[in-house]
Amino acid sequence: MTTNRRQFLKRTGALTGAAMAGTFGRLGIESASAQTVTDYKALVCLFKFGGADSNNMIVPDTDYAQYGLIRTAASQVALTQAEILKFTAARQGGKSFGFHPSLALLKELYDLGKLAVVANAGTLLAPIDMAQYKAGTMRPPNLFSHSDQQMLWQGLLPGDIVRSGWGGRLADKLVAKNAGQKVPTMVSVSGTQIFNSGRNTVPFVVPTSGGVLLSGQGADAISTARYNALKTLLGTGGGNQLFDGASEILNDSLTSAEAANPYLTPTLPQIITDSFTINGTLVNTGLANQFKQIARLIEARAALGVKRQFFMVNIGGWDTHSNILTNQNNLFGQVGPAMRAFYNYTVNAGIANNVTTFTMSDFNRTFIGNQSLGTDHAYGGNYMVMGGAVKGGDMYGTYPTLVLKGPDDTGSNGAWLPTTGVDQIGGTLANWFGMPAADIDYAFPNLANWSAAQRNIGFV
Amino acid sequence: MHANTGPFIALRLIQRLVTGNPTPAYVQRVAQVFNNNGATPPVRGDLKAVVRAILTDTEARGAVKSDPSFGTLREPVLMITGLIRALSGVTDGSALGDRAANLNQRPYFSPTVFNYFQPDFTLPGTSVLAPEFTIYNSNSAVARTNLVYNLVYAGIAPDGNLDRATGTKLNTIQFEQYAADAAMLTDKVSEMLIGGPLPAAARTAVMTAVQAIALSATPTAQQKTDRARMAVYLVASSNHFQIQR
């Protein structure tokens, strides 16, 4: 049974400002059934906000003619066959494809078998065919809407009044494995997203650089009195849920901050500086800096008492209704080095096999370009999974037929009906994470709509 | 003319003005005023009448306010301006946009066309609607507390790059006359910030911290200032102020 908020806050109200390591209201409750794990594993979600056009992230090479028929040079949304970075995919019948030219650093990982592509994935409530889609059978609500699809990718529970994300729900179940942890299982450098929020757990949100610091803290009597009063006040809400909700977030934050801040100082550990130096330059983009925060916390995993962790980072700007080529050069130019530097860190830290990074986005974009040299909201797209444990060097799922009004087009502009669901991706990752079947069902209620064989698609 | 428009607007405006969790009946009463403002001839969409209906509804006043799900977290821009006003502050306005941005609400820069909040955002693990919590997380919660601290204890220095800048300064001097009486000081501060006394345990907590600041036989100016600031900081940063009920 979880401790309810009131009991928790009464406890915290009675304590002074002394460190309260590990005594969260939402943690450490299921010790009776705690399963011990000896190894460390982390999942890192990179969300590309805006709906990333992944028709230009993974371009057909063998079937380039199909691509080039619509994405012509004149359209100014097309990549040339010469510039894509080519690879073959055994699971796609040995056909060859190419990465966006700015993803050379990730293509290297594909060639090393440490990166996999998941083709034509998207939000589904169940596997459906085109006839069912057009009949509206089990069709996800509000497709093509940014806010709804971001929520669906992250939450996988459309219409649920209690908002939670599958990352958060997995974190709900990981409490036992992280007995004695000093920071929450879920850490976000992305603010509070649905993905991070569980039914019983909230994320620890850290800024892009530095730690979570409270002004006016000090060792002198008056500062101590002030801090103690602040904490006591958090428990005086008289049962108002808004009050208690806010108090819990702040109190959890202060407690986590006490533990994590020593590891979040602006000074970079040498191993992270080395890993994030590519071709002699320290990678310093916003996204790279988010990954550095994660690296800092992973470095401190023993001290922070975590064995299973979730992280979330994000990069926005993908809603390329115009000037897609220029915009994507910039965006992929950030994603490639940042993801690669982070992978390099896991190698240098000896935990490449213990950390898996995966990408998500609201949706793919229309195959045909628009008048503004961009593309518009669409549906199924291609995503990446990266890590030492990934069975990489291949493309999972089924690459769509790039034909307008063709067998995979839900409309007439090239919005592909996904053949792989987000639940399947999440289920596969949760399996690798060692979650038992009951916990996977809890996190992914819709996964039951797929056959047993389809619930783990095997890329990791 | 869609039947949904009245309830849609009513809910959103109630959430902004009164509480995130109106009862369906409250929403309906307001929606009816939207549909027909009761004038002769009747007007649909009279927002002045709608706002009046929202603020004068029984659910915005009186006993229902003790419902556990009643209330709304002050959004950063309104929290900052409200605090400055309540404390007779003066500001040239510069830098406040940056301060609000730290709390995830840079004015005029909502991250998407969907504005800053999700109207159906709920408190984690509950079905209690709390749109303002969309941008309230473990990082911004601390940032909010720190902003109150900095405004109360330091203010914002004038920007040297701005002509005739004066910065931002809150006033606590109006409470210094009560510094020797921790109870009176606490009550005067809470009266100004939340319109009445704090609940007993909260009141005691503030008084205890105030009393940690010793007073000489004749209290010095600094001691009085420190006590006034302590009370103001604690009340203003507490959820008694931050959650508007």
XYZ file of C-alpha atoms in Angstrom, chain A residues 131-352:
222
model
C -9.751 -0.934 -44.612
C -10.151 -0.734 -40.842
C -8.439 2.657 -40.769
C -10.777 4.061 -43.402
C -13.761 2.593 -41.593
C -12.567 4.307 -38.417
C -12.159 1.031 -36.570
C -9.813 1.414 -33.575
C -8.438 4.571 -35.111
C -6.541 6.720 -32.613
C -8.324 10.013 -31.908
C -7.144 13.390 -33.145
C -4.484 12.221 -35.542
C -2.401 15.005 -37.107
C -2.860 17.226 -34.042
C 0.425 18.127 -32.318
C -0.844 18.211 -28.766
C -2.932 15.068 -29.038
C -0.277 13.042 -30.794
C 2.481 14.174 -28.450
C 0.237 13.082 -25.612
C -0.531 9.789 -27.306
C 3.121 8.952 -28.086
C 3.969 9.669 -24.485
C 0.853 8.399 -22.759
C -0.631 5.636 -24.908
C -3.939 6.036 -23.033
C -6.221 8.242 -25.119
C -9.165 9.596 -23.227
C -7.802 8.678 -19.825
C -8.702 11.439 -17.384
C -5.724 10.604 -15.169
C -2.822 11.690 -17.282
C 0.225 9.515 -17.114
C 2.937 8.468 -19.518
C 4.360 5.048 -20.176
C 7.769 6.124 -18.943
C 6.214 7.256 -15.700
C 4.159 4.086 -15.404
C 7.303 1.995 -15.828
C 8.910 4.164 -13.172
C 5.921 3.405 -10.894
C 6.912 -0.258 -11.072
C 10.633 0.317 -10.692
C 10.447 1.725 -7.212
C 11.216 -1.642 -5.643
C 14.318 -2.175 -7.743
C 15.616 1.216 -6.710
C 15.222 0.686 -2.974
C 17.129 3.340 -1.099
C 17.397 5.604 -4.124
C 18.083 9.253 -3.458
C 16.542 10.640 -6.637
C 13.406 9.567 -8.444
C 13.626 6.870 -11.094
C 12.581 9.279 -13.818
C 14.778 12.270 -14.477
C 13.817 14.826 -17.063
C 15.874 17.544 -18.648
C 12.726 18.287 -20.630
C 10.466 19.753 -18.028
C 7.399 17.845 -16.923
C 6.115 15.911 -19.863
C 3.297 13.391 -19.795
C 5.904 10.732 -20.597
C 7.617 11.318 -17.267
C 4.567 11.333 -15.079
C 3.475 8.105 -13.567
C 0.316 7.359 -11.636
C 2.304 7.333 -8.413
C 5.618 8.902 -9.266
C 6.756 12.240 -10.579
C 9.991 13.032 -12.354
C 12.953 14.883 -10.983
C 13.362 17.775 -13.363
C 16.820 19.237 -13.752
C 17.813 22.293 -15.762
C 19.987 22.089 -18.860
C 22.985 23.042 -16.808
C 23.724 23.235 -13.138
C 21.720 21.843 -10.284
C 18.467 22.582 -8.532
C 19.433 25.217 -5.961
C 17.279 26.936 -3.334
C 18.151 30.551 -2.528
C 18.788 31.503 1.066
C 20.004 28.129 2.222
C 22.782 28.280 4.750
C 24.248 26.707 7.842
C 23.562 29.646 10.155
C 20.692 29.553 12.626
C 18.450 32.001 10.797
C 18.824 30.358 7.382
C 18.163 27.019 8.990
C 15.079 28.361 10.731
C 13.845 29.764 7.440
C 14.384 26.477 5.586
C 12.688 24.500 8.344
C 9.704 26.837 8.310
C 9.474 26.551 4.534
C 9.340 22.786 4.769
C 6.871 22.827 7.637
C 4.575 25.126 5.695
C 4.430 22.568 2.906
C 2.387 20.328 5.180
C -0.227 22.858 6.281
C -2.622 22.574 3.377
C -5.535 21.246 5.380
C -6.272 18.637 2.750
C -6.529 20.893 -0.280
C -5.329 18.800 -3.189
C -3.846 21.671 -5.189
C -1.879 22.736 -2.126
C -0.697 19.238 -1.377
C 0.116 18.575 -5.017
C 2.331 21.631 -5.199
C 3.902 20.855 -1.834
C 4.766 17.354 -2.851
C 6.494 18.490 -6.017
C 8.557 21.084 -4.185
C 9.391 18.825 -1.271
C 10.433 15.931 -3.485
C 12.505 18.349 -5.490
C 14.349 19.729 -2.469
C 15.083 16.234 -1.241
C 16.300 15.037 -4.622
C 18.295 18.208 -5.062
C 20.138 17.642 -1.816
C 21.315 14.328 -3.231
C 21.907 15.210 -6.851
C 23.317 18.724 -6.771
C 26.870 17.697 -5.905
C 26.944 15.885 -9.251
C 25.326 18.627 -11.308
C 27.957 21.318 -10.886
C 28.917 23.116 -14.089
C 32.352 21.512 -14.014
C 32.335 18.521 -16.339
C 33.978 15.299 -15.232
C 36.861 14.576 -17.595
C 35.218 11.452 -18.980
C 32.261 13.535 -20.136
C 34.446 16.265 -21.633
C 36.374 13.634 -23.542
C 33.260 11.847 -24.739
C 31.577 15.027 -25.920
C 34.633 16.231 -27.812
C 34.183 15.282 -31.440
C 36.825 16.186 -33.981
C 38.552 18.364 -31.422
C 35.472 20.435 -30.564
C 33.347 20.166 -27.432
C 29.771 19.640 -28.585
C 27.781 22.405 -26.916
C 24.302 22.507 -28.384
C 21.249 22.619 -26.126
C 20.560 18.966 -26.851
C 24.153 17.958 -26.160
C 24.028 19.804 -22.857
C 20.905 17.912 -21.880
C 22.739 14.654 -22.581
C 25.658 15.877 -20.469
C 23.299 16.323 -17.509
C 22.197 12.731 -17.922
C 25.795 11.615 -18.157
C 26.598 13.429 -14.920
C 23.787 11.626 -13.129
C 24.701 8.258 -14.633
C 28.254 8.803 -13.405
C 26.768 9.241 -9.932
C 24.446 6.241 -10.076
C 26.138 4.344 -7.256
C 26.050 7.302 -4.911
C 22.442 8.034 -5.869
C 21.417 4.451 -5.294
C 19.706 3.832 -8.630
C 19.771 0.628 -10.628
C 17.028 1.366 -13.161
C 16.587 4.855 -14.542
C 14.609 6.736 -17.133
C 15.737 9.946 -18.700
C 14.083 12.340 -21.110
C 15.628 14.955 -23.355
C 14.098 16.878 -26.211
C 14.739 19.004 -29.252
C 12.039 21.163 -30.797
C 11.692 22.820 -34.161
C 10.632 19.853 -36.259
C 7.318 21.293 -37.458
C 8.851 22.031 -40.864
C 5.906 23.352 -42.823
C 8.458 25.433 -44.687
C 12.079 25.229 -45.771
C 12.481 21.654 -44.706
C 15.898 21.115 -46.248
C 17.603 23.986 -44.449
C 15.800 23.299 -41.206
C 16.580 19.606 -41.172
C 20.247 20.184 -41.960
C 20.322 22.248 -38.786
C 18.245 19.866 -36.687
C 19.878 16.603 -37.723
C 23.177 18.453 -37.430
C 22.403 18.743 -33.725
C 20.919 15.279 -33.219
C 23.828 13.386 -34.793
C 26.688 14.740 -32.680
C 24.665 14.898 -29.468
C 23.445 11.310 -29.657
C 26.854 10.064 -30.782
C 28.698 11.908 -28.015
C 26.343 10.405 -25.464
C 26.926 6.936 -26.891
C 30.658 7.568 -26.724
C 30.264 8.429 -23.055
C 28.517 5.123 -22.335
C 31.357 3.293 -24.067
C 34.000 5.189 -22.126
C 32.123 4.528 -18.892
C 31.950 0.828 -19.651
C 28.148 0.776 -19.731
C 27.383 0.877 -23.448
